[in-house]
Amino acid sequence: MVLAINSVARDAGGFLTVAGQLKNNGKEAFVGTAAWRGNELTQSGESVAGATLVDKAGKKRYYVLRDTDGRCLCTTGISSVQAGQSVPIFVQFPSPPVNTTEVEFSLPTFATAVVKISG
């Protein structure tokens, strides 16, 4: 599995949206998606709700935003990724301060990546 981050952008209303894709470069279906939702019990089911952002300069960790029913503001319903398939994903977080220009993005099972914020 390969995770590619396409954009990290501030939205109106104080949100930060990370958009990208998960691609299965293997020869078989990938069904280990449960780890991506993290340890937290949520209403989101199979999702990428386990993602986090870390603002090292501001010494703060951000978790995925939730709606009033406890569902993540992120891609849900990923139960498997077929061989050769790409799945678009998005994750919304509270926006770090405007002077923060880069953060560390983490999704369970993938290496942490430093990403630049646009907007």
mmCIF file of C-alpha atoms in Angstrom:
data_model
loop_
_atom_site.group_PDB
_atom_site.id
_atom_site.type_symbol
_atom_site.label_atom_id
_atom_site.label_comp_id
_atom_site.label_asym_id
_atom_site.label_seq_id
_atom_site.Cartn_x
_atom_site.Cartn_y
_atom_site.Cartn_z
ATOM 1 C CA MET A 1 0.000 0.000 0.000
ATOM 2 C CA VAL A 2 1.180 3.479 -0.895
ATOM 3 C CA LEU A 3 -0.227 6.683 0.585
ATOM 4 C CA ALA A 4 0.153 9.817 -1.547
ATOM 5 C CA ILE A 5 -0.803 13.231 -0.148
ATOM 6 C CA ASN A 6 -2.067 15.533 -2.916
ATOM 7 C CA SER A 7 -2.969 18.621 -0.901
ATOM 8 C CA VAL A 8 -3.053 20.048 2.622
ATOM 9 C CA ALA A 9 -5.217 23.155 2.555
ATOM 10 C CA ARG A 10 -6.903 25.507 4.979
ATOM 11 C CA ASP A 11 -10.648 25.831 4.429
ATOM 12 C CA ALA A 12 -13.073 28.563 5.416
ATOM 13 C CA GLY A 13 -14.354 28.015 8.916
ATOM 14 C CA GLY A 14 -11.057 26.980 10.484
ATOM 15 C CA PHE A 15 -10.596 23.514 8.968
ATOM 16 C CA LEU A 16 -7.522 21.901 7.449
ATOM 17 C CA THR A 17 -8.233 19.261 4.809
ATOM 18 C CA VAL A 18 -5.693 16.621 3.832
ATOM 19 C CA ALA A 19 -6.519 14.981 0.489
ATOM 20 C CA GLY A 20 -4.722 12.103 -1.140
ATOM 21 C CA GLN A 21 -5.020 8.547 -2.293
ATOM 22 C CA LEU A 22 -4.267 5.042 -1.136
ATOM 23 C CA LYS A 23 -2.966 2.722 -3.845
ATOM 24 C CA ASN A 24 -2.544 -1.015 -3.697
ATOM 25 C CA ASN A 25 0.607 -1.811 -5.690
ATOM 26 C CA GLY A 26 0.381 -5.471 -4.673
ATOM 27 C CA LYS A 27 -0.975 -8.466 -6.559
ATOM 28 C CA GLU A 28 -3.741 -9.262 -4.058
ATOM 29 C CA ALA A 29 -6.538 -7.349 -2.356
ATOM 30 C CA PHE A 30 -5.503 -5.489 0.807
ATOM 31 C CA VAL A 31 -7.953 -6.079 3.666
ATOM 32 C CA GLY A 32 -5.966 -4.728 6.638
ATOM 33 C CA THR A 33 -7.821 -1.410 6.692
ATOM 34 C CA ALA A 34 -9.080 -1.661 10.315
ATOM 35 C CA ALA A 35 -5.809 -0.174 11.647
ATOM 36 C CA TRP A 36 -6.477 3.057 9.734
ATOM 37 C CA ARG A 37 -9.428 3.939 11.964
ATOM 38 C CA GLY A 38 -7.161 4.006 15.038
ATOM 39 C CA ASN A 39 -7.971 2.855 18.591
ATOM 40 C CA GLU A 40 -10.825 5.240 19.080
ATOM 41 C CA LEU A 41 -14.346 3.818 19.133
ATOM 42 C CA THR A 42 -16.360 6.000 16.774
ATOM 43 C CA GLN A 43 -19.459 5.835 14.635
ATOM 44 C CA SER A 44 -17.310 5.966 11.496
ATOM 45 C CA GLY A 45 -16.693 2.259 10.993
ATOM 46 C CA GLU A 46 -13.998 1.469 8.459
ATOM 47 C CA SER A 47 -12.331 4.795 7.829
ATOM 48 C CA VAL A 48 -9.121 6.803 8.053
ATOM 49 C CA ALA A 49 -10.211 8.296 11.416
ATOM 50 C CA GLY A 50 -6.923 7.218 13.028
ATOM 51 C CA ALA A 51 -5.013 9.961 11.206
ATOM 52 C CA THR A 52 -3.336 12.723 13.217
ATOM 53 C CA LEU A 53 -1.439 15.945 12.586
ATOM 54 C CA VAL A 54 1.404 17.202 14.752
ATOM 55 C CA ASP A 55 2.470 20.836 14.833
ATOM 56 C CA LYS A 56 5.978 20.428 16.281
ATOM 57 C CA ALA A 57 6.623 24.163 16.509
ATOM 58 C CA GLY A 58 3.333 24.747 18.330
ATOM 59 C CA LYS A 59 3.727 21.501 20.330
ATOM 60 C CA LYS A 60 0.201 20.356 19.540
ATOM 61 C CA ARG A 61 -1.410 17.194 18.157
ATOM 62 C CA TYR A 62 -4.634 17.430 16.132
ATOM 63 C CA TYR A 63 -7.188 14.636 15.760
ATOM 64 C CA VAL A 64 -9.772 14.123 13.021
ATOM 65 C CA LEU A 65 -12.866 16.287 13.412
ATOM 66 C CA ARG A 66 -16.193 14.581 14.216
ATOM 67 C CA ASP A 67 -19.795 15.499 13.501
ATOM 68 C CA THR A 68 -22.434 15.632 16.238
ATOM 69 C CA ASP A 69 -23.123 11.888 15.807
ATOM 70 C CA GLY A 70 -19.452 11.006 16.365
ATOM 71 C CA ARG A 71 -18.676 10.217 12.725
ATOM 72 C CA CYS A 72 -15.327 11.407 11.430
ATOM 73 C CA LEU A 73 -15.031 14.135 8.832
ATOM 74 C CA CYS A 74 -12.988 11.784 6.711
ATOM 75 C CA THR A 75 -13.263 9.033 4.127
ATOM 76 C CA THR A 76 -15.302 6.076 5.375
ATOM 77 C CA GLY A 77 -16.334 2.700 4.004
ATOM 78 C CA ILE A 78 -12.891 1.414 3.019
ATOM 79 C CA SER A 79 -13.093 -2.315 3.756
ATOM 80 C CA SER A 80 -10.530 -3.440 1.193
ATOM 81 C CA VAL A 81 -8.420 -2.100 -1.657
ATOM 82 C CA GLN A 82 -8.149 -4.336 -4.702
ATOM 83 C CA ALA A 83 -4.833 -5.009 -6.459
ATOM 84 C CA GLY A 84 -3.940 -2.011 -8.635
ATOM 85 C CA GLN A 85 -6.805 0.071 -7.210
ATOM 86 C CA SER A 86 -6.454 3.672 -6.002
ATOM 87 C CA VAL A 87 -8.884 5.028 -3.424
ATOM 88 C CA PRO A 88 -9.207 8.797 -2.904
ATOM 89 C CA ILE A 89 -9.211 9.899 0.729
ATOM 90 C CA PHE A 90 -9.751 13.085 2.692
ATOM 91 C CA VAL A 91 -9.349 13.929 6.374
ATOM 92 C CA GLN A 92 -10.406 17.166 8.102
ATOM 93 C CA PHE A 93 -8.702 18.577 11.183
ATOM 94 C CA PRO A 94 -8.957 21.803 13.161
ATOM 95 C CA SER A 95 -6.666 24.282 11.430
ATOM 96 C CA PRO A 96 -3.351 25.020 13.141
ATOM 97 C CA PRO A 97 -2.446 28.709 13.617
ATOM 98 C CA VAL A 98 -1.901 30.633 10.371
ATOM 99 C CA ASN A 99 1.825 30.967 11.077
ATOM 100 C CA THR A 100 2.159 27.151 11.005
ATOM 101 C CA THR A 101 3.277 26.252 7.481
ATOM 102 C CA GLU A 102 4.069 22.549 7.870
ATOM 103 C CA VAL A 103 2.857 19.671 10.012
ATOM 104 C CA GLU A 104 3.520 15.961 10.396
ATOM 105 C CA PHE A 105 0.727 13.744 9.019
ATOM 106 C CA SER A 106 0.334 10.223 10.384
ATOM 107 C CA LEU A 107 -1.974 7.372 9.425
ATOM 108 C CA PRO A 108 -1.544 4.016 11.198
ATOM 109 C CA THR A 109 0.611 1.512 9.217
ATOM 110 C CA PHE A 110 2.294 4.301 7.199
ATOM 111 C CA ALA A 111 5.422 6.324 7.955
ATOM 112 C CA THR A 112 4.900 9.852 9.255
ATOM 113 C CA ALA A 113 5.294 12.520 6.574
ATOM 114 C CA VAL A 114 6.078 16.219 6.879
ATOM 115 C CA VAL A 115 3.583 18.108 4.697
ATOM 116 C CA LYS A 116 3.307 21.780 3.748
ATOM 117 C CA ILE A 117 0.076 23.673 4.302
ATOM 118 C CA SER A 118 -1.320 25.777 1.444
ATOM 119 C CA GLY A 119 -3.843 28.572 1.778
#
